[in-house]
Amino acid sequence: MKQKNSGGIVLLLALLSSATAIVPHLPVVWTIAGSDSGGGAGIQADLPTFRDFGCHGCSVVTALTAQNSLGVRHVQSATAVSILAQIEALADDLPADAVKIGMVGNAEAAHAIADGLEKFLAARPGKAVAVVLDPVLVATSGARLSDGCALDALLNRLGPLATLVTPNLIEAEVLLGLDPGALQNASRHVVEEAAKALLQRMKCGAVVIKGGHASGSGNSFASDVLVSQAAHPGELAASAALLEAQSEGEGEEEEEAELTAPATATRAVWLSSARVASPHTHGTGCTLSSACAASLAKGSAVGCDDVLDALVLAKGYVSQGIADARAVGKGPGPVAHTGFPTWRPPVVSSSAVETTAHYSSLPVVEFPSLPASLAPAPASLTGGLDEAGGRLVFAKCQDGAAHFELYPIVASAEWVEKLARLGAKDVQLRIKTKDAASLSAEVARAQAACLRHGCRLWVNDHWALAVAHNTYGCHVGQTDLADGSVGRDGLAAIAAAGVRLGVSTATATELAGALHLSPSYIALGPLFTTRSKDSEYDPRGPALMRAWRHLMPPDMPLVGIGGIDLSNAQHVLEQGSMQANDSALPGIAVISAITSADDTEAAMREWQVLWQ
């Protein structure tokens, strides 16, 4: 009896331990900000944002405001003692994975926040805690929300703690001591140099200057510039020496000297979203910064590996929120909080200069080294060039909406033919180490085998051979796009030939670029640890398939790749479908699961039944 009870306890403990192990970590995000009695900004905007990104939100209230949709009537700052006590209480029980700092109010509050965060961070050595600083200085209505003494503390105490600082154009002017309107009427070059100067001045990890307040008629895009010290393949550029003067006359030399850009190399990236014609934008800045913090807290679970990924997701979330916003009181309504960003039907925005169709809430990410063809492009059933807009159009995959199945990746035409005979619908030929003549012969043999057996051949990387042999499609990685291996001419040739294009993605930034390129399918991975190919990214996990599926057009196939076998394939299919019991299941790319199987034919049958 004693042994039975002991065994039962051991089994129960094992079950409890197993159950605990599979419960995902719920990230905790703090908002250190003011309270908006009207419910549209401040902590009232931050907490639902955290929830929409799957985080638990905690709050440190720095000020109470008496405001409604028409304006701010009164501000009462919290004491430094109260602010520090709130931070310490949270640190003892609900330590943050990320922190968003909003309205500070006064210098005493800023110093209390800095003291509390410095103590909290020092107690967690080796633990990365992202800090997003939104320097809330002026309300949308024009009311001052921070006194002049707080500015020095923002720059010198909170700035160095920040992973990312998110001023709008007006706030950047104040932080840099520029005349009002200096950046609102400035060129992209000047705004970019201002961001570099602010990065140096605040000694933070990255700065994004938001362009929502930019002046100019016919401006149909809201463009933000992100400047950081982080490197990205092909995107490291030396910074300029001086910010160009915006006005002539007295004090010009002093202004140029003050805005000297950092001497070290920085990365500058522009992100553009179509402007949504709506007056209901209350809380946009708070919402964007809190979405950045939540994305950084979630990390790879939402495809966020750095501040650029965080900003991509945050802009998508805010664009969606503005589109769904409505009036609640007599004045401008608050940004809506409607869940993690999703794909929306194309919103066409046109001006005298540009016309584009956006296939996602996610912004266009503009890297200087990437080809111009990565601009938004509508897809069609036939490949070619959209001569009217100069956009590339890639042929869609046929045979139904968003339907891919087993997608073996093999290294020889012999394997292609073998799998085609066994009923494979799609096979990718990935050859890395052959001379040009041998490669061409191998692709020709593989294509002939696929035509005989009704299989679709995809060629990895070697787009010119895919075009020359008229294969069904070709697949390229992000490195191929970034380093120019597939430039505009290559992409144009692929599109004109009607060859379909598949693109690898692992992060939100890569997904945004792929969506606006509008390829024939998008791959996500690695989902699990894999030995077949080195990856710079940690395993993404199958749950990210669901986020990707909802961010993509419903008729664009999604393919999961990396470490997938029969033990986890069903979970990948469930996560990657549009909804429960959806017929549009994702594809699964496999390598060793087929090529290393003892019985290839039996392995193919086991896999193929998953889609039946």
CSV table of N, CA and C in Angstrom, one decimal, residues 365-514:
chain,number,residue,atom,x,y,z
A,365,VAL,N,9.0,48.9,-45.2
A,365,VAL,CA,10.3,49.1,-44.5
A,365,VAL,C,11.3,49.4,-45.6
A,366,GLU,N,11.9,50.6,-45.6
A,366,GLU,CA,12.7,51.1,-46.7
A,366,GLU,C,14.2,51.0,-46.3
A,367,PHE,N,14.9,50.0,-46.7
A,367,PHE,CA,16.3,49.9,-46.5
A,367,PHE,C,17.0,50.5,-47.8
A,368,PRO,N,18.0,51.3,-47.6
A,368,PRO,CA,18.7,51.9,-48.8
A,368,PRO,C,19.3,50.8,-49.7
A,369,SER,N,19.7,49.7,-49.2
A,369,SER,CA,20.4,48.7,-50.1
A,369,SER,C,19.4,47.8,-50.8
A,370,LEU,N,18.2,47.8,-50.4
A,370,LEU,CA,17.2,46.8,-51.0
A,370,LEU,C,16.7,47.4,-52.3
A,371,PRO,N,16.3,46.6,-53.2
A,371,PRO,CA,15.8,47.0,-54.5
A,371,PRO,C,14.5,47.8,-54.4
A,372,ALA,N,14.3,48.7,-55.3
A,372,ALA,CA,13.1,49.5,-55.3
A,372,ALA,C,11.9,48.6,-55.5
A,373,SER,N,12.1,47.5,-56.1
A,373,SER,CA,10.9,46.6,-56.4
A,373,SER,C,10.3,46.0,-55.1
A,374,LEU,N,10.9,46.2,-54.0
A,374,LEU,CA,10.3,45.7,-52.7
A,374,LEU,C,9.2,46.7,-52.2
A,375,ALA,N,8.8,47.6,-53.0
A,375,ALA,CA,7.7,48.5,-52.6
A,375,ALA,C,6.4,47.7,-52.8
A,376,PRO,N,5.3,48.2,-52.2
A,376,PRO,CA,4.1,47.4,-52.2
A,376,PRO,C,3.7,47.1,-53.7
A,377,ALA,N,3.2,45.9,-53.8
A,377,ALA,CA,2.7,45.5,-55.2
A,377,ALA,C,1.5,44.5,-55.1
A,378,PRO,N,0.5,44.8,-55.9
A,378,PRO,CA,-0.6,43.9,-55.9
A,378,PRO,C,-0.3,42.6,-56.6
A,379,ALA,N,-0.8,41.5,-56.1
A,379,ALA,CA,-0.6,40.2,-56.8
A,379,ALA,C,-1.7,39.9,-57.8
A,380,SER,N,-1.4,39.1,-58.8
A,380,SER,CA,-2.4,38.7,-59.8
A,380,SER,C,-2.1,37.3,-60.2
A,381,LEU,N,-3.0,36.7,-60.9
A,381,LEU,CA,-2.8,35.3,-61.3
A,381,LEU,C,-1.8,35.1,-62.4
A,382,THR,N,-1.4,36.1,-63.1
A,382,THR,CA,-0.4,36.0,-64.1
A,382,THR,C,0.8,36.9,-63.8
A,383,GLY,N,2.0,36.4,-64.0
A,383,GLY,CA,3.2,37.1,-63.6
A,383,GLY,C,3.5,38.2,-64.6
A,384,GLY,N,4.3,39.2,-64.2
A,384,GLY,CA,4.7,40.2,-65.1
A,384,GLY,C,5.0,41.5,-64.4
A,385,LEU,N,5.1,42.6,-65.2
A,385,LEU,CA,5.3,43.9,-64.7
A,385,LEU,C,4.0,44.7,-64.8
A,386,ASP,N,3.7,45.4,-63.7
A,386,ASP,CA,2.6,46.4,-63.7
A,386,ASP,C,3.2,47.7,-64.3
A,387,GLU,N,3.0,47.9,-65.6
A,387,GLU,CA,3.7,49.0,-66.2
A,387,GLU,C,3.2,50.3,-65.7
A,388,ALA,N,1.9,50.4,-65.3
A,388,ALA,CA,1.3,51.7,-64.9
A,388,ALA,C,2.1,52.2,-63.6
A,389,GLY,N,2.3,51.3,-62.7
A,389,GLY,CA,2.9,51.8,-61.4
A,389,GLY,C,4.4,51.3,-61.3
A,390,GLY,N,4.9,50.6,-62.3
A,390,GLY,CA,6.3,50.1,-62.2
A,390,GLY,C,6.5,49.0,-61.2
A,391,ARG,N,5.4,48.4,-60.7
A,391,ARG,CA,5.5,47.5,-59.6
A,391,ARG,C,5.6,46.1,-60.2
A,392,LEU,N,6.3,45.2,-59.5
A,392,LEU,CA,6.4,43.8,-59.9
A,392,LEU,C,5.2,43.0,-59.5
A,393,VAL,N,4.8,42.1,-60.3
A,393,VAL,CA,3.6,41.3,-60.0
A,393,VAL,C,4.0,39.8,-60.2
A,394,PHE,N,3.9,39.0,-59.1
A,394,PHE,CA,4.3,37.6,-59.2
A,394,PHE,C,3.1,36.7,-59.4
A,395,ALA,N,3.3,35.7,-60.2
A,395,ALA,CA,2.1,34.8,-60.4
A,395,ALA,C,1.8,34.1,-59.1
A,396,LYS,N,0.5,33.8,-58.9
A,396,LYS,CA,0.0,33.1,-57.7
A,396,LYS,C,0.2,31.6,-57.9
A,397,CYS,N,0.2,30.9,-56.7
A,397,CYS,CA,0.1,29.5,-56.8
A,397,CYS,C,-1.3,29.1,-57.1
A,398,GLN,N,-1.5,28.2,-58.0
A,398,GLN,CA,-2.9,27.8,-58.3
A,398,GLN,C,-3.4,26.7,-57.4
A,399,ASP,N,-4.4,26.0,-57.8
A,399,ASP,CA,-5.0,24.9,-57.1
A,399,ASP,C,-5.6,25.3,-55.8
A,400,GLY,N,-6.4,26.3,-55.7
A,400,GLY,CA,-7.1,26.6,-54.5
A,400,GLY,C,-6.5,27.7,-53.7
A,401,ALA,N,-7.2,28.2,-52.7
A,401,ALA,CA,-6.8,29.3,-51.9
A,401,ALA,C,-5.8,28.8,-50.8
A,402,ALA,N,-4.6,29.4,-50.8
A,402,ALA,CA,-3.6,29.3,-49.8
A,402,ALA,C,-3.3,27.8,-49.4
A,403,HIS,N,-3.4,26.9,-50.4
A,403,HIS,CA,-3.3,25.5,-50.0
A,403,HIS,C,-1.9,25.0,-50.5
A,404,PHE,N,-1.1,24.6,-49.6
A,404,PHE,CA,0.2,23.9,-49.8
A,404,PHE,C,0.1,22.7,-49.0
A,405,GLU,N,0.9,21.7,-49.4
A,405,GLU,CA,0.9,20.4,-48.6
A,405,GLU,C,2.4,20.1,-48.2
A,406,LEU,N,2.7,18.8,-48.3
A,406,LEU,CA,4.1,18.4,-48.0
A,406,LEU,C,5.0,19.1,-49.0
A,407,TYR,N,6.2,19.6,-48.6
A,407,TYR,CA,7.1,20.4,-49.4
A,407,TYR,C,8.5,19.9,-49.2
A,408,PRO,N,8.9,18.7,-49.7
A,408,PRO,CA,10.3,18.2,-49.5
A,408,PRO,C,11.3,19.1,-50.1
A,409,ILE,N,12.4,19.3,-49.5
A,409,ILE,CA,13.6,20.0,-50.0
A,409,ILE,C,14.7,19.0,-50.1
A,410,VAL,N,15.2,18.9,-51.4
A,410,VAL,CA,16.2,17.9,-51.7
A,410,VAL,C,17.4,18.5,-52.4
A,411,ALA,N,18.5,17.7,-52.5
A,411,ALA,CA,19.7,18.2,-53.0
A,411,ALA,C,20.1,17.7,-54.4
A,412,SER,N,19.2,16.9,-55.1
A,412,SER,CA,19.6,16.4,-56.4
A,412,SER,C,18.3,16.1,-57.2
A,413,ALA,N,18.5,16.1,-58.5
A,413,ALA,CA,17.4,15.8,-59.5
A,413,ALA,C,17.0,14.4,-59.3
A,414,GLU,N,17.9,13.5,-58.8
A,414,GLU,CA,17.5,12.1,-58.6
A,414,GLU,C,16.4,12.0,-57.5
A,415,TRP,N,16.6,12.8,-56.4
A,415,TRP,CA,15.6,12.9,-55.3
A,415,TRP,C,14.3,13.5,-55.8
A,416,VAL,N,14.4,14.5,-56.6
A,416,VAL,CA,13.2,15.2,-57.2
A,416,VAL,C,12.4,14.2,-57.9
A,417,GLU,N,13.0,13.4,-58.8
A,417,GLU,CA,12.3,12.4,-59.6
A,417,GLU,C,11.7,11.3,-58.7
A,418,LYS,N,12.4,10.9,-57.7
A,418,LYS,CA,11.9,9.8,-56.8
A,418,LYS,C,10.7,10.3,-56.1
A,419,LEU,N,10.7,11.5,-55.6
A,419,LEU,CA,9.6,12.0,-54.8
A,419,LEU,C,8.4,12.3,-55.7
A,420,ALA,N,8.7,12.8,-56.9
A,420,ALA,CA,7.6,13.1,-57.9
A,420,ALA,C,6.9,11.8,-58.2
A,421,ARG,N,7.6,10.7,-58.4
A,421,ARG,CA,7.0,9.5,-58.7
A,421,ARG,C,6.1,9.0,-57.5
A,422,LEU,N,6.4,9.4,-56.3
A,422,LEU,CA,5.7,9.0,-55.1
A,422,LEU,C,4.5,9.9,-54.8
A,423,GLY,N,4.2,10.9,-55.7
A,423,GLY,CA,3.1,11.7,-55.6
A,423,GLY,C,3.3,13.1,-54.9
A,424,ALA,N,4.5,13.5,-54.8
A,424,ALA,CA,4.8,14.8,-54.2
A,424,ALA,C,4.2,15.9,-55.1
A,425,LYS,N,3.5,16.9,-54.6
A,425,LYS,CA,2.9,17.9,-55.4
A,425,LYS,C,3.9,19.1,-55.6
A,426,ASP,N,4.8,19.3,-54.6
A,426,ASP,CA,5.8,20.4,-54.7
A,426,ASP,C,7.1,19.8,-54.2
A,427,VAL,N,8.2,20.1,-54.8
A,427,VAL,CA,9.5,19.8,-54.4
A,427,VAL,C,10.5,20.9,-54.6
A,428,GLN,N,11.3,21.2,-53.7
A,428,GLN,CA,12.3,22.3,-53.8
A,428,GLN,C,13.7,21.7,-54.0
A,429,LEU,N,14.4,22.1,-55.1
A,429,LEU,CA,15.7,21.7,-55.4
A,429,LEU,C,16.7,22.7,-54.8
A,430,ARG,N,17.5,22.2,-53.8
A,430,ARG,CA,18.4,23.1,-53.2
A,430,ARG,C,19.8,22.5,-53.4
A,431,ILE,N,20.6,23.1,-54.3
A,431,ILE,CA,21.9,22.7,-54.6
A,431,ILE,C,22.9,23.9,-54.3
A,432,LYS,N,23.9,23.6,-53.5
A,432,LYS,CA,24.8,24.7,-53.1
A,432,LYS,C,26.2,24.6,-53.7
A,433,THR,N,26.6,23.5,-54.1
A,433,THR,CA,28.1,23.3,-54.5
A,433,THR,C,28.3,22.7,-55.8
A,434,LYS,N,27.8,23.3,-56.9
A,434,LYS,CA,28.0,22.8,-58.2
A,434,LYS,C,28.3,23.9,-59.2
A,435,ASP,N,29.1,23.6,-60.2
A,435,ASP,CA,29.4,24.6,-61.2
A,435,ASP,C,28.2,25.0,-62.0
A,436,ALA,N,28.3,26.0,-62.8
A,436,ALA,CA,27.1,26.5,-63.5
A,436,ALA,C,26.5,25.5,-64.5
A,437,ALA,N,27.4,24.8,-65.2
A,437,ALA,CA,26.9,23.9,-66.2
A,437,ALA,C,26.2,22.7,-65.6
A,438,SER,N,26.8,22.2,-64.5
A,438,SER,CA,26.2,21.1,-63.8
A,438,SER,C,24.9,21.5,-63.1
A,439,LEU,N,24.9,22.7,-62.6
A,439,LEU,CA,23.6,23.2,-62.0
A,439,LEU,C,22.5,23.2,-63.0
A,440,SER,N,22.8,23.8,-64.2
A,440,SER,CA,21.8,23.9,-65.3
A,440,SER,C,21.3,22.5,-65.7
A,441,ALA,N,22.2,21.6,-65.8
A,441,ALA,CA,21.8,20.2,-66.2
A,441,ALA,C,20.9,19.6,-65.1
A,442,GLU,N,21.3,19.8,-63.9
A,442,GLU,CA,20.5,19.2,-62.8
A,442,GLU,C,19.1,19.8,-62.7
A,443,VAL,N,19.0,21.1,-62.9
A,443,VAL,CA,17.7,21.8,-62.9
A,443,VAL,C,16.9,21.2,-64.1
A,444,ALA,N,17.5,21.1,-65.3
A,444,ALA,CA,16.8,20.6,-66.5
A,444,ALA,C,16.2,19.2,-66.2
A,445,ARG,N,17.0,18.4,-65.6
A,445,ARG,CA,16.6,17.0,-65.4
A,445,ARG,C,15.5,17.0,-64.4
A,446,ALA,N,15.6,17.8,-63.3
A,446,ALA,CA,14.5,17.8,-62.3
A,446,ALA,C,13.2,18.4,-62.9
A,447,GLN,N,13.3,19.4,-63.7
A,447,GLN,CA,12.1,20.0,-64.3
A,447,GLN,C,11.4,18.9,-65.2
A,448,ALA,N,12.2,18.2,-66.0
A,448,ALA,CA,11.6,17.2,-66.9
A,448,ALA,C,10.9,16.1,-66.1
A,449,ALA,N,11.5,15.7,-65.0
A,449,ALA,CA,10.9,14.7,-64.1
A,449,ALA,C,9.6,15.2,-63.5
A,450,CYS,N,9.6,16.5,-63.1
A,450,CYS,CA,8.3,17.1,-62.5
A,450,CYS,C,7.2,17.2,-63.6
A,451,LEU,N,7.6,17.6,-64.8
A,451,LEU,CA,6.6,17.7,-65.9
A,451,LEU,C,6.0,16.3,-66.2
A,452,ARG,N,6.8,15.2,-66.1
A,452,ARG,CA,6.3,13.9,-66.4
A,452,ARG,C,5.3,13.4,-65.3
A,453,HIS,N,5.5,13.8,-64.1
A,453,HIS,CA,4.7,13.3,-63.0
A,453,HIS,C,3.8,14.3,-62.4
A,454,GLY,N,3.6,15.5,-63.0
A,454,GLY,CA,2.6,16.5,-62.5
A,454,GLY,C,3.0,17.1,-61.2
A,455,CYS,N,4.3,17.3,-61.0
A,455,CYS,CA,4.9,17.9,-59.7
A,455,CYS,C,5.3,19.3,-60.0
A,456,ARG,N,5.3,20.2,-59.0
A,456,ARG,CA,5.7,21.6,-59.2
A,456,ARG,C,7.2,21.7,-58.6
A,457,LEU,N,8.1,22.1,-59.5
A,457,LEU,CA,9.5,22.3,-59.1
A,457,LEU,C,9.8,23.7,-58.7
A,458,TRP,N,10.4,23.8,-57.5
A,458,TRP,CA,10.9,25.1,-57.0
A,458,TRP,C,12.4,25.0,-56.9
A,459,VAL,N,13.1,26.0,-57.4
A,459,VAL,CA,14.6,26.1,-57.4
A,459,VAL,C,15.0,27.1,-56.3
A,460,ASN,N,15.8,26.6,-55.4
A,460,ASN,CA,16.3,27.5,-54.3
A,460,ASN,C,17.5,28.4,-54.8
A,461,ASP,N,17.3,29.7,-54.6
A,461,ASP,CA,18.4,30.6,-54.8
A,461,ASP,C,18.7,30.9,-56.3
A,462,HIS,N,18.8,29.9,-57.1
A,462,HIS,CA,19.3,30.1,-58.5
A,462,HIS,C,18.1,30.5,-59.4
A,463,TRP,N,17.7,31.8,-59.2
A,463,TRP,CA,16.6,32.3,-59.9
A,463,TRP,C,16.7,32.3,-61.4
A,464,ALA,N,18.0,32.6,-61.9
A,464,ALA,CA,18.2,32.6,-63.3
A,464,ALA,C,18.0,31.3,-64.0
A,465,LEU,N,18.3,30.2,-63.3
A,465,LEU,CA,18.1,28.9,-63.8
A,465,LEU,C,16.6,28.5,-63.8
A,466,ALA,N,15.9,29.0,-62.7
A,466,ALA,CA,14.5,28.8,-62.7
A,466,ALA,C,13.8,29.5,-63.9
A,467,VAL,N,14.2,30.7,-64.2
A,467,VAL,CA,13.7,31.4,-65.4
A,467,VAL,C,14.0,30.7,-66.7
A,468,ALA,N,15.3,30.3,-66.8
A,468,ALA,CA,15.8,29.7,-68.0
A,468,ALA,C,15.1,28.4,-68.3
A,469,HIS,N,14.8,27.6,-67.3
A,469,HIS,CA,14.1,26.3,-67.5
A,469,HIS,C,12.6,26.3,-67.2
A,470,ASN,N,12.1,27.5,-67.0
A,470,ASN,CA,10.7,27.7,-66.8
A,470,ASN,C,10.1,26.8,-65.7
A,471,THR,N,10.8,26.7,-64.6
A,471,THR,CA,10.3,25.9,-63.5
A,471,THR,C,9.0,26.6,-62.9
A,472,TYR,N,8.3,25.8,-62.1
A,472,TYR,CA,7.1,26.4,-61.5
A,472,TYR,C,7.4,27.6,-60.6
A,473,GLY,N,8.5,27.5,-59.9
A,473,GLY,CA,8.8,28.7,-59.0
A,473,GLY,C,10.3,28.6,-58.6
A,474,CYS,N,10.7,29.7,-57.8
A,474,CYS,CA,12.0,29.7,-57.2
A,474,CYS,C,11.8,30.3,-55.8
A,475,HIS,N,12.7,29.9,-54.9
A,475,HIS,CA,12.6,30.4,-53.5
A,475,HIS,C,13.9,31.1,-53.2
A,476,VAL,N,13.7,32.3,-52.5
A,476,VAL,CA,14.9,33.1,-52.1
A,476,VAL,C,14.8,33.4,-50.7
A,477,GLY,N,16.0,33.6,-50.1
A,477,GLY,CA,16.1,34.0,-48.7
A,477,GLY,C,16.3,35.4,-48.5
A,478,GLN,N,16.2,35.9,-47.2
A,478,GLN,CA,16.4,37.3,-46.9
A,478,GLN,C,17.8,37.8,-47.3
A,479,THR,N,18.8,37.0,-47.2
A,479,THR,CA,20.1,37.4,-47.5
A,479,THR,C,20.2,37.6,-49.0
A,480,ASP,N,19.6,36.8,-49.8
A,480,ASP,CA,19.6,37.0,-51.3
A,480,ASP,C,19.0,38.4,-51.6
A,481,LEU,N,18.0,38.8,-50.9
A,481,LEU,CA,17.4,40.1,-51.2
A,481,LEU,C,18.2,41.2,-50.7
A,482,ALA,N,18.8,41.0,-49.5
A,482,ALA,CA,19.6,42.1,-48.8
A,482,ALA,C,20.9,42.4,-49.5
A,483,ASP,N,21.6,41.3,-50.0
A,483,ASP,CA,22.9,41.5,-50.6
A,483,ASP,C,22.9,41.7,-52.1
A,484,GLY,N,21.7,41.8,-52.7
A,484,GLY,CA,21.6,42.1,-54.1
A,484,GLY,C,21.7,40.9,-55.0
A,485,SER,N,21.8,39.7,-54.4
A,485,SER,CA,21.9,38.5,-55.3
A,485,SER,C,20.7,38.4,-56.2
A,486,VAL,N,19.5,38.8,-55.6
A,486,VAL,CA,18.3,38.9,-56.4
A,486,VAL,C,17.9,40.4,-56.4
A,487,GLY,N,18.5,41.1,-57.4
A,487,GLY,CA,18.2,42.6,-57.5
A,487,GLY,C,16.9,42.8,-58.3
A,488,ARG,N,16.7,44.1,-58.6
A,488,ARG,CA,15.4,44.4,-59.3
A,488,ARG,C,15.4,43.7,-60.7
A,489,ASP,N,16.5,43.6,-61.4
A,489,ASP,CA,16.5,42.9,-62.6
A,489,ASP,C,16.1,41.4,-62.5
A,490,GLY,N,16.6,40.8,-61.4
A,490,GLY,CA,16.3,39.4,-61.2
A,490,GLY,C,14.8,39.2,-60.9
A,491,LEU,N,14.3,40.1,-60.0
A,491,LEU,CA,12.9,40.0,-59.6
A,491,LEU,C,12.0,40.3,-60.8
A,492,ALA,N,12.4,41.2,-61.6
A,492,ALA,CA,11.6,41.5,-62.8
A,492,ALA,C,11.6,40.4,-63.8
A,493,ALA,N,12.8,39.7,-63.9
A,493,ALA,CA,12.8,38.5,-64.8
A,493,ALA,C,12.0,37.4,-64.3
A,494,ILE,N,12.0,37.2,-63.0
A,494,ILE,CA,11.1,36.1,-62.4
A,494,ILE,C,9.7,36.4,-62.6
A,495,ALA,N,9.3,37.7,-62.4
A,495,ALA,CA,7.9,38.1,-62.6
A,495,ALA,C,7.5,38.0,-64.0
A,496,ALA,N,8.3,38.5,-65.0
A,496,ALA,CA,7.9,38.5,-66.4
A,496,ALA,C,7.8,37.1,-66.9
A,497,ALA,N,8.6,36.1,-66.4
A,497,ALA,CA,8.6,34.7,-66.9
A,497,ALA,C,7.4,34.0,-66.3
A,498,GLY,N,6.7,34.5,-65.4
A,498,GLY,CA,5.6,33.8,-64.8
A,498,GLY,C,6.0,32.8,-63.8
A,499,VAL,N,7.3,32.8,-63.4
A,499,VAL,CA,7.8,31.9,-62.4
A,499,VAL,C,7.4,32.4,-61.0
A,500,ARG,N,6.9,31.5,-60.2
A,500,ARG,CA,6.4,31.9,-58.9
A,500,ARG,C,7.5,32.2,-57.9
A,501,LEU,N,7.3,33.0,-56.9
A,501,LEU,CA,8.3,33.4,-56.0
A,501,LEU,C,8.0,33.0,-54.6
A,502,GLY,N,8.8,32.3,-53.9
A,502,GLY,CA,8.7,32.0,-52.4
A,502,GLY,C,9.8,32.8,-51.7
A,503,VAL,N,9.4,33.3,-50.5
A,503,VAL,CA,10.4,34.1,-49.7
A,503,VAL,C,10.4,33.6,-48.3
A,504,SER,N,11.6,33.4,-47.7
A,504,SER,CA,11.8,33.1,-46.3
A,504,SER,C,11.6,34.2,-45.4
A,505,THR,N,11.0,34.0,-44.2
A,505,THR,CA,10.9,35.0,-43.2
A,505,THR,C,11.1,34.4,-41.8
A,506,ALA,N,11.6,35.2,-40.9
A,506,ALA,CA,11.7,34.8,-39.5
A,506,ALA,C,11.3,35.9,-38.5
A,507,THR,N,11.3,37.1,-39.0
A,507,THR,CA,10.9,38.2,-38.1
A,507,THR,C,9.8,39.1,-38.7
A,508,ALA,N,9.3,40.0,-37.9
A,508,ALA,CA,8.2,40.9,-38.3
A,508,ALA,C,8.7,41.8,-39.5
A,509,THR,N,10.0,42.2,-39.4
A,509,THR,CA,10.5,43.1,-40.4
A,509,THR,C,10.6,42.4,-41.8
A,510,GLU,N,11.0,41.1,-41.7
A,510,GLU,CA,11.1,40.3,-42.9
A,510,GLU,C,9.7,40.0,-43.5
A,511,LEU,N,8.8,39.8,-42.6
A,511,LEU,CA,7.4,39.6,-43.1
A,511,LEU,C,6.9,40.8,-43.8
A,512,ALA,N,7.1,42.0,-43.2
A,512,ALA,CA,6.6,43.2,-43.8
A,512,ALA,C,7.2,43.4,-45.2
A,513,GLY,N,8.5,43.2,-45.3
A,513,GLY,CA,9.1,43.3,-46.6
A,513,GLY,C,8.5,42.3,-47.6
A,514,ALA,N,8.3,41.0,-47.2
A,514,ALA,CA,7.8,40.0,-48.1
A,514,ALA,C,6.3,40.3,-48.5
